Every structure is written in structure tokens, then in C-alpha cells.
JSON list of C-alpha atoms and ligand atoms in Angstrom, two decimals:
[
{"chain": "A", "resi": 1, "resn": "MET", "atom": "CA", "xyz": [23.66, 9.18, 4.10]},
{"chain": "A", "resi": 2, "resn": "MET", "atom": "CA", "xyz": [25.83, 8.82, 0.99]},
{"chain": "A", "resi": 3, "resn": "THR", "atom": "CA", "xyz": [22.86, 7.84, -1.16]},
{"chain": "A", "resi": 4, "resn": "ARG", "atom": "CA", "xyz": [21.02, 11.13, -0.65]},
{"chain": "A", "resi": 5, "resn": "PRO", "atom": "CA", "xyz": [20.58, 13.23, -3.81]},
{"chain": "A", "resi": 6, "resn": "GLU", "atom": "CA", "xyz": [22.97, 15.95, -2.55]},
{"chain": "A", "resi": 7, "resn": "ASN", "atom": "CA", "xyz": [25.72, 13.33, -2.27]},
{"chain": "A", "resi": 8, "resn": "VAL", "atom": "CA", "xyz": [24.99, 11.59, -5.59]},
{"chain": "A", "resi": 9, "resn": "LEU", "atom": "CA", "xyz": [23.97, 14.19, -8.20]},
{"chain": "A", "resi": 10, "resn": "LYS", "atom": "CA", "xyz": [27.08, 15.99, -9.50]},
{"chain": "A", "resi": 11, "resn": "PHE", "atom": "CA", "xyz": [26.00, 17.51, -12.80]},
{"chain": "A", "resi": 12, "resn": "CYS", "atom": "CA", "xyz": [23.09, 19.60, -14.04]},
{"chain": "A", "resi": 13, "resn": "PRO", "atom": "CA", "xyz": [20.57, 17.23, -15.72]},
{"chain": "A", "resi": 14, "resn": "LYS", "atom": "CA", "xyz": [19.69, 20.01, -18.21]},
{"chain": "A", "resi": 15, "resn": "CYS", "atom": "CA", "xyz": [23.02, 21.38, -19.45]},
{"chain": "A", "resi": 16, "resn": "GLY", "atom": "CA", "xyz": [25.54, 18.93, -17.97]},
{"chain": "A", "resi": 17, "resn": "SER", "atom": "CA", "xyz": [27.51, 21.61, -16.10]},
{"chain": "A", "resi": 18, "resn": "SER", "atom": "CA", "xyz": [29.26, 20.73, -12.87]},
{"chain": "A", "resi": 19, "resn": "ALA", "atom": "CA", "xyz": [28.27, 24.16, -11.50]},
{"chain": "A", "resi": 20, "resn": "PHE", "atom": "CA", "xyz": [25.30, 22.39, -9.97]},
{"chain": "A", "resi": 21, "resn": "HIS", "atom": "CA", "xyz": [24.82, 23.09, -6.30]},
{"chain": "A", "resi": 22, "resn": "PHE", "atom": "CA", "xyz": [22.55, 21.76, -3.63]},
{"chain": "A", "resi": 23, "resn": "GLU", "atom": "CA", "xyz": [20.76, 24.69, -2.09]},
{"chain": "A", "resi": 24, "resn": "GLY", "atom": "CA", "xyz": [19.90, 22.87, 1.10]},
{"chain": "A", "resi": 25, "resn": "GLU", "atom": "CA", "xyz": [16.73, 21.08, 2.04]},
{"chain": "A", "resi": 26, "resn": "ARG", "atom": "CA", "xyz": [15.25, 20.10, -1.32]},
{"chain": "A", "resi": 27, "resn": "SER", "atom": "CA", "xyz": [16.56, 21.82, -4.40]},
{"chain": "A", "resi": 28, "resn": "PHE", "atom": "CA", "xyz": [19.60, 22.19, -6.64]},
{"chain": "A", "resi": 29, "resn": "LEU", "atom": "CA", "xyz": [20.49, 25.25, -8.72]},
{"chain": "A", "resi": 30, "resn": "CYS", "atom": "CA", "xyz": [22.70, 25.21, -11.80]},
{"chain": "A", "resi": 31, "resn": "ASN", "atom": "CA", "xyz": [24.93, 28.29, -11.84]},
{"chain": "A", "resi": 32, "resn": "SER", "atom": "CA", "xyz": [25.56, 27.81, -15.54]},
{"chain": "A", "resi": 33, "resn": "CYS", "atom": "CA", "xyz": [22.03, 27.57, -17.04]},
{"chain": "A", "resi": 34, "resn": "LYS", "atom": "CA", "xyz": [20.03, 28.55, -13.90]},
{"chain": "A", "resi": 35, "resn": "PHE", "atom": "CA", "xyz": [18.01, 25.35, -13.99]},
{"chain": "A", "resi": 36, "resn": "HIS", "atom": "CA", "xyz": [16.30, 24.81, -10.66]},
{"chain": "A", "resi": 37, "resn": "PHE", "atom": "CA", "xyz": [15.93, 21.12, -9.86]},
{"chain": "A", "resi": 38, "resn": "PHE", "atom": "CA", "xyz": [13.62, 20.08, -7.01]},
{"chain": "A", "resi": 39, "resn": "ILE", "atom": "CA", "xyz": [13.66, 16.90, -4.97]},
{"chain": "A", "resi": 40, "resn": "ASN", "atom": "CA", "xyz": [10.01, 16.03, -4.29]},
{"chain": "A", "resi": 41, "resn": "GLY", "atom": "CA", "xyz": [8.34, 13.08, -2.62]},
{"chain": "A", "resi": 42, "resn": "SER", "atom": "CA", "xyz": [7.45, 10.33, -5.12]},
{"chain": "A", "resi": 43, "resn": "ALA", "atom": "CA", "xyz": [3.94, 8.97, -4.70]},
{"chain": "A", "resi": 44, "resn": "ALA", "atom": "CA", "xyz": [3.62, 5.24, -4.09]},
{"chain": "A", "resi": 45, "resn": "VAL", "atom": "CA", "xyz": [0.68, 3.04, -3.13]},
{"chain": "A", "resi": 46, "resn": "ALA", "atom": "CA", "xyz": [0.39, 0.19, -0.62]},
{"chain": "A", "resi": 47, "resn": "ALA", "atom": "CA", "xyz": [-2.58, -2.17, -0.32]},
{"chain": "A", "resi": 48, "resn": "LEU", "atom": "CA", "xyz": [-3.94, -3.70, 2.89]},
{"chain": "A", "resi": 49, "resn": "ILE", "atom": "CA", "xyz": [-5.82, -6.84, 1.79]},
{"chain": "A", "resi": 50, "resn": "GLU", "atom": "CA", "xyz": [-7.27, -9.37, 4.23]},
{"chain": "A", "resi": 51, "resn": "ASN", "atom": "CA", "xyz": [-8.58, -12.88, 3.67]},
{"chain": "A", "resi": 52, "resn": "GLU", "atom": "CA", "xyz": [-11.82, -14.36, 5.11]},
{"chain": "A", "resi": 53, "resn": "LYS", "atom": "CA", "xyz": [-10.01, -14.99, 8.41]},
{"chain": "A", "resi": 54, "resn": "ASP", "atom": "CA", "xyz": [-9.05, -11.28, 8.72]},
{"chain": "A", "resi": 55, "resn": "GLU", "atom": "CA", "xyz": [-5.41, -12.13, 8.09]},
{"chain": "A", "resi": 56, "resn": "LEU", "atom": "CA", "xyz": [-3.34, -9.53, 6.28]},
{"chain": "A", "resi": 57, "resn": "LEU", "atom": "CA", "xyz": [-1.61, -10.32, 3.00]},
{"chain": "A", "resi": 58, "resn": "LEU", "atom": "CA", "xyz": [2.13, -9.62, 2.97]},
{"chain": "A", "resi": 59, "resn": "THR", "atom": "CA", "xyz": [4.42, -10.11, 0.01]},
{"chain": "A", "resi": 60, "resn": "VAL", "atom": "CA", "xyz": [8.00, -11.37, -0.05]},
{"chain": "A", "resi": 61, "resn": "ARG", "atom": "CA", "xyz": [10.24, -9.05, -2.05]},
{"chain": "A", "resi": 62, "resn": "ALA", "atom": "CA", "xyz": [12.00, -10.71, -4.99]},
{"chain": "A", "resi": 63, "resn": "PHE", "atom": "CA", "xyz": [14.53, -7.90, -5.55]},
{"chain": "A", "resi": 64, "resn": "HIS", "atom": "CA", "xyz": [16.62, -5.38, -3.69]},
{"chain": "A", "resi": 65, "resn": "PRO", "atom": "CA", "xyz": [16.14, -3.19, -1.72]},
{"chain": "A", "resi": 66, "resn": "ASN", "atom": "CA", "xyz": [15.11, -5.50, 1.12]},
{"chain": "A", "resi": 67, "resn": "LYS", "atom": "CA", "xyz": [15.13, -8.68, -1.02]},
{"chain": "A", "resi": 68, "resn": "GLY", "atom": "CA", "xyz": [13.53, -11.58, 0.87]},
{"chain": "A", "resi": 69, "resn": "MET", "atom": "CA", "xyz": [11.87, -9.29, 3.37]},
{"chain": "A", "resi": 70, "resn": "LEU", "atom": "CA", "xyz": [8.18, -8.71, 3.85]},
{"chain": "A", "resi": 71, "resn": "ASP", "atom": "CA", "xyz": [6.24, -5.86, 2.29]},
{"chain": "A", "resi": 72, "resn": "LEU", "atom": "CA", "xyz": [2.74, -4.81, 1.37]},
{"chain": "A", "resi": 73, "resn": "PRO", "atom": "CA", "xyz": [1.71, -5.16, -2.26]},
{"chain": "A", "resi": 74, "resn": "GLY", "atom": "CA", "xyz": [1.96, -1.93, -4.22]},
{"chain": "A", "resi": 75, "resn": "GLY", "atom": "CA", "xyz": [4.51, 0.28, -5.90]},
{"chain": "A", "resi": 76, "resn": "PHE", "atom": "CA", "xyz": [5.27, 3.65, -7.44]},
{"chain": "A", "resi": 77, "resn": "VAL", "atom": "CA", "xyz": [2.62, 5.79, -9.11]},
{"chain": "A", "resi": 78, "resn": "ASP", "atom": "CA", "xyz": [3.57, 6.28, -12.77]},
{"chain": "A", "resi": 79, "resn": "PRO", "atom": "CA", "xyz": [3.76, 9.75, -14.33]},
{"chain": "A", "resi": 80, "resn": "ASN", "atom": "CA", "xyz": [0.23, 10.94, -15.22]},
{"chain": "A", "resi": 81, "resn": "GLU", "atom": "CA", "xyz": [-1.36, 8.07, -13.32]},
{"chain": "A", "resi": 82, "resn": "SER", "atom": "CA", "xyz": [-3.84, 8.39, -10.43]},
{"chain": "A", "resi": 83, "resn": "ALA", "atom": "CA", "xyz": [-3.10, 6.67, -7.13]},
{"chain": "A", "resi": 84, "resn": "GLU", "atom": "CA", "xyz": [-6.25, 4.57, -7.61]},
{"chain": "A", "resi": 85, "resn": "ASP", "atom": "CA", "xyz": [-5.13, 3.41, -11.05]},
{"chain": "A", "resi": 86, "resn": "ALA", "atom": "CA", "xyz": [-1.67, 2.62, -9.69]},
{"chain": "A", "resi": 87, "resn": "LEU", "atom": "CA", "xyz": [-3.25, 0.56, -6.92]},
{"chain": "A", "resi": 88, "resn": "ASN", "atom": "CA", "xyz": [-5.38, -1.45, -9.38]},
{"chain": "A", "resi": 89, "resn": "ARG", "atom": "CA", "xyz": [-2.45, -1.91, -11.76]},
{"chain": "A", "resi": 90, "resn": "GLU", "atom": "CA", "xyz": [0.07, -3.01, -9.11]},
{"chain": "A", "resi": 91, "resn": "ILE", "atom": "CA", "xyz": [-2.29, -5.50, -7.47]},
{"chain": "A", "resi": 92, "resn": "LYS", "atom": "CA", "xyz": [-3.13, -6.97, -10.88]},
{"chain": "A", "resi": 93, "resn": "GLU", "atom": "CA", "xyz": [0.55, -7.14, -11.88]},
{"chain": "A", "resi": 94, "resn": "GLU", "atom": "CA", "xyz": [1.86, -8.60, -8.62]},
{"chain": "A", "resi": 95, "resn": "LEU", "atom": "CA", "xyz": [-1.01, -10.87, -7.55]},
{"chain": "A", "resi": 96, "resn": "ASN", "atom": "CA", "xyz": [-3.47, -11.07, -10.46]},
{"chain": "A", "resi": 97, "resn": "LEU", "atom": "CA", "xyz": [-6.17, -9.86, -8.07]},
{"chain": "A", "resi": 98, "resn": "ASP", "atom": "CA", "xyz": [-8.94, -7.41, -8.90]},
{"chain": "A", "resi": 99, "resn": "ILE", "atom": "CA", "xyz": [-9.78, -4.73, -6.36]},
{"chain": "A", "resi": 100, "resn": "LYS", "atom": "CA", "xyz": [-13.47, -4.39, -5.65]},
{"chain": "A", "resi": 101, "resn": "GLU", "atom": "CA", "xyz": [-13.28, -1.61, -3.03]},
{"chain": "A", "resi": 102, "resn": "ALA", "atom": "CA", "xyz": [-10.48, 0.64, -1.82]},
{"chain": "A", "resi": 103, "resn": "HIS", "atom": "CA", "xyz": [-10.60, 3.04, 1.10]},
{"chain": "A", "resi": 104, "resn": "TYR", "atom": "CA", "xyz": [-7.84, 5.55, 1.76]},
{"chain": "A", "resi": 105, "resn": "LEU", "atom": "CA", "xyz": [-6.16, 5.11, 5.15]},
{"chain": "A", "resi": 106, "resn": "GLY", "atom": "CA", "xyz": [-3.41, 7.73, 5.14]},
{"chain": "A", "resi": 107, "resn": "SER", "atom": "CA", "xyz": [0.03, 8.63, 3.84]},
{"chain": "A", "resi": 108, "resn": "PHE", "atom": "CA", "xyz": [3.40, 7.58, 5.20]},
{"chain": "A", "resi": 109, "resn": "PRO", "atom": "CA", "xyz": [6.73, 9.07, 4.09]},
{"chain": "A", "resi": 110, "resn": "ASN", "atom": "CA", "xyz": [9.59, 6.69, 3.43]},
{"chain": "A", "resi": 111, "resn": "GLN", "atom": "CA", "xyz": [13.13, 6.60, 2.03]},
{"chain": "A", "resi": 112, "resn": "TYR", "atom": "CA", "xyz": [13.71, 4.03, -0.68]},
{"chain": "A", "resi": 113, "resn": "VAL", "atom": "CA", "xyz": [17.32, 3.40, -1.68]},
{"chain": "A", "resi": 114, "resn": "TYR", "atom": "CA", "xyz": [17.68, 2.06, -5.22]},
{"chain": "A", "resi": 115, "resn": "SER", "atom": "CA", "xyz": [20.81, 2.02, -7.40]},
{"chain": "A", "resi": 116, "resn": "GLY", "atom": "CA", "xyz": [22.68, 3.83, -4.65]},
{"chain": "A", "resi": 117, "resn": "TYR", "atom": "CA", "xyz": [20.21, 6.71, -4.70]},
{"chain": "A", "resi": 118, "resn": "THR", "atom": "CA", "xyz": [17.66, 7.69, -2.07]},
{"chain": "A", "resi": 119, "resn": "VAL", "atom": "CA", "xyz": [14.15, 8.23, -3.40]},
{"chain": "A", "resi": 120, "resn": "TYR", "atom": "CA", "xyz": [11.86, 10.02, -0.97]},
{"chain": "A", "resi": 121, "resn": "THR", "atom": "CA", "xyz": [8.47, 8.39, -1.25]},
{"chain": "A", "resi": 122, "resn": "CYS", "atom": "CA", "xyz": [5.07, 9.26, 0.08]},
{"chain": "A", "resi": 123, "resn": "ASP", "atom": "CA", "xyz": [3.34, 5.90, 0.52]},
{"chain": "A", "resi": 124, "resn": "LEU", "atom": "CA", "xyz": [-0.45, 6.16, 0.18]},
{"chain": "A", "resi": 125, "resn": "ALA", "atom": "CA", "xyz": [-2.13, 3.32, 2.04]},
{"chain": "A", "resi": 126, "resn": "PHE", "atom": "CA", "xyz": [-5.49, 1.85, 1.03]},
{"chain": "A", "resi": 127, "resn": "ARG", "atom": "CA", "xyz": [-7.60, -0.80, 2.72]},
{"chain": "A", "resi": 128, "resn": "CYS", "atom": "CA", "xyz": [-8.80, -3.02, -0.14]},
{"chain": "A", "resi": 129, "resn": "LYS", "atom": "CA", "xyz": [-11.33, -5.73, -0.76]},
{"chain": "A", "resi": 130, "resn": "VAL", "atom": "CA", "xyz": [-10.70, -8.07, -3.69]},
{"chain": "A", "resi": 131, "resn": "GLN", "atom": "CA", "xyz": [-13.16, -9.80, -6.02]},
{"chain": "A", "resi": 132, "resn": "GLY", "atom": "CA", "xyz": [-11.97, -13.28, -5.04]},
{"chain": "A", "resi": 133, "resn": "TRP", "atom": "CA", "xyz": [-8.86, -15.32, -4.44]},
{"chain": "A", "resi": 134, "resn": "ASN", "atom": "CA", "xyz": [-9.30, -18.01, -7.11]},
{"chain": "A", "resi": 135, "resn": "GLN", "atom": "CA", "xyz": [-6.95, -16.53, -9.65]},
{"chain": "A", "resi": 136, "resn": "VAL", "atom": "CA", "xyz": [-4.21, -15.32, -7.25]},
{"chain": "A", "resi": 137, "resn": "HIS", "atom": "CA", "xyz": [-0.72, -15.60, -8.77]},
{"chain": "A", "resi": 138, "resn": "ILE", "atom": "CA", "xyz": [2.70, -14.45, -7.70]},
{"chain": "A", "resi": 139, "resn": "HIS", "atom": "CA", "xyz": [4.20, -12.20, -10.37]},
{"chain": "A", "resi": 140, "resn": "ASP", "atom": "CA", "xyz": [6.51, -9.34, -11.06]},
{"chain": "A", "resi": 141, "resn": "ASP", "atom": "CA", "xyz": [8.68, -8.17, -8.17]},
{"chain": "A", "resi": 142, "resn": "ILE", "atom": "CA", "xyz": [7.40, -10.52, -5.47]},
{"chain": "A", "resi": 143, "resn": "SER", "atom": "CA", "xyz": [8.50, -14.12, -4.81]},
{"chain": "A", "resi": 144, "resn": "ASP", "atom": "CA", "xyz": [5.81, -15.31, -2.37]},
{"chain": "A", "resi": 145, "resn": "ILE", "atom": "CA", "xyz": [2.92, -14.19, -0.19]},
{"chain": "A", "resi": 146, "resn": "GLN", "atom": "CA", "xyz": [1.91, -14.94, 3.37]},
{"chain": "A", "resi": 147, "resn": "PHE", "atom": "CA", "xyz": [-1.02, -14.11, 5.61]},
{"chain": "A", "resi": 148, "resn": "VAL", "atom": "CA", "xyz": [-0.36, -12.76, 9.09]},
{"chain": "A", "resi": 149, "resn": "ASN", "atom": "CA", "xyz": [-2.26, -11.50, 12.10]},
{"chain": "A", "resi": 150, "resn": "LYS", "atom": "CA", "xyz": [-1.40, -9.33, 15.10]},
{"chain": "A", "resi": 151, "resn": "GLU", "atom": "CA", "xyz": [-0.19, -12.35, 17.06]},
{"chain": "A", "resi": 152, "resn": "ASN", "atom": "CA", "xyz": [2.17, -13.94, 14.55]},
{"chain": "A", "resi": 153, "resn": "ILE", "atom": "CA", "xyz": [3.50, -11.01, 12.50]},
{"chain": "A", "resi": 154, "resn": "ASP", "atom": "CA", "xyz": [7.31, -10.78, 12.48]},
{"chain": "A", "resi": 155, "resn": "TRP", "atom": "CA", "xyz": [7.96, -7.03, 12.59]},
{"chain": "A", "resi": 156, "resn": "ASN", "atom": "CA", "xyz": [11.69, -7.57, 12.09]},
{"chain": "A", "resi": 157, "resn": "ALA", "atom": "CA", "xyz": [11.05, -9.26, 8.74]},
{"chain": "A", "resi": 158, "resn": "ILE", "atom": "CA", "xyz": [9.39, -6.13, 7.33]},
{"chain": "A", "resi": 159, "resn": "GLY", "atom": "CA", "xyz": [11.87, -4.08, 5.31]},
{"chain": "A", "resi": 160, "resn": "ALA", "atom": "CA", "xyz": [10.46, -0.56, 5.28]},
{"chain": "A", "resi": 161, "resn": "GLU", "atom": "CA", "xyz": [9.64, 1.55, 8.33]},
{"chain": "A", "resi": 162, "resn": "SER", "atom": "CA", "xyz": [6.70, 3.14, 6.51]},
{"chain": "A", "resi": 163, "resn": "ILE", "atom": "CA", "xyz": [5.17, -0.31, 5.92]},
{"chain": "A", "resi": 164, "resn": "LYS", "atom": "CA", "xyz": [5.35, -1.11, 9.64]},
{"chain": "A", "resi": 165, "resn": "LYS", "atom": "CA", "xyz": [3.61, 2.21, 10.35]},
{"chain": "A", "resi": 166, "resn": "ILE", "atom": "CA", "xyz": [0.90, 1.49, 7.78]},
{"chain": "A", "resi": 167, "resn": "ILE", "atom": "CA", "xyz": [0.18, -1.94, 9.29]},
{"chain": "A", "resi": 168, "resn": "LYS", "atom": "CA", "xyz": [0.11, -0.48, 12.81]},
{"chain": "A", "resi": 169, "resn": "ALA", "atom": "CA", "xyz": [-2.28, 2.26, 11.69]},
{"chain": "A", "resi": 170, "resn": "HIS", "atom": "CA", "xyz": [-4.48, -0.36, 10.01]},
{"chain": "A", "resi": 171, "resn": "TRP", "atom": "CA", "xyz": [-4.64, -2.40, 13.22]},
{"chain": "A", "resi": 172, "resn": "ASN", "atom": "CA", "xyz": [-4.96, 0.69, 15.45]},
{"chain": "A", "resi": 173, "resn": "MET", "atom": "CA", "xyz": [-1.75, -0.18, 17.29]},
{"chain": "C", "resi": 1, "resn": "LIG", "atom": "ZN1", "xyz": [22.59, 23.66, -16.11]}
]
């Protein structure tokens, strides 16, 4: 894929030299300043939130990648932030909901293409309970929400493969 780091990064981010070579698998080495640059998985969080009818909350993405497609609420973990704090922050930012309980489900690797560059993510999924739905708002990088169940979910409308896997794991499918 042309968006992979080895096809996009041409210069050493430390000294600017073009003697910057992909070593295969997951690192670059600069032959000029010897800087060793690693491509690691970026942590992200995804929340599984159900309403009183056991329907799962999905968000509609407001921006690319996968604009207009369905997603779980969540996002990237900031530098120096815990996954739990990222979960609370993202759910507050996107939905104005407060998480009361969160239980870790598992992690799901994904590839997220943004600005023509592939970011390898490790999506950490949490089953969450929220304080209440009264103050729910649609904010930030989502344009709408919908509630789905096993019978009516449209798998083809979900953008990311990792999100499909998370939902299937949640429903034991
Ligand atoms: Zn360098």
C-alpha cells in the first residue's frame, strides 16, 4: 500500500537527510546521523455502550477516513494519557456522556489511513455503562448516532475491520 510509512517517509525526521532507509518490518535507520526511527502501534480506545434495550450505540463519522460510515465512539490515546482517561475524554467530547463503569474487552489491531499515511493502531475495546442519557449531544468528529442490535446491524456500513471484530467479540459472534 502506497500509504505505508516505508512508501511515504523520505527524510530523516531528526537531521533531514535523505539517507534514511527502511530496515524492513518496523524501523528506519538514518545513515547520516544514525537515528533509529521505529514504527509502533498507536493506542486507541473504542467504547461499547448499550441503552436500556441492550442496543449498541454506533456513531456516524463526520470526517474522513470513512466519512458517513459507522464506528464506535472513541479515538486515539494522547501522549502521556492512560487508556481509561482517553476513554472518558473521548466519550465526553463526542457524546457528552459520563462513563460510570468500564470493563476491558480486548485489543484489536487496525490500519488507519489519514493524510495519505497509514497509522497502525491498537484499538483497546471497553464495555461501558454511562451515568444517564439525558445530556447526550453529538459533538466533535461525529455527525449522528444510532442504536443497533444483532438483527438489524449493517456490517457493510462499518468502516473499520477492527470495529467489526470488536462488535463481534462483544456479542460473542
Ligand atoms: Zn538523520
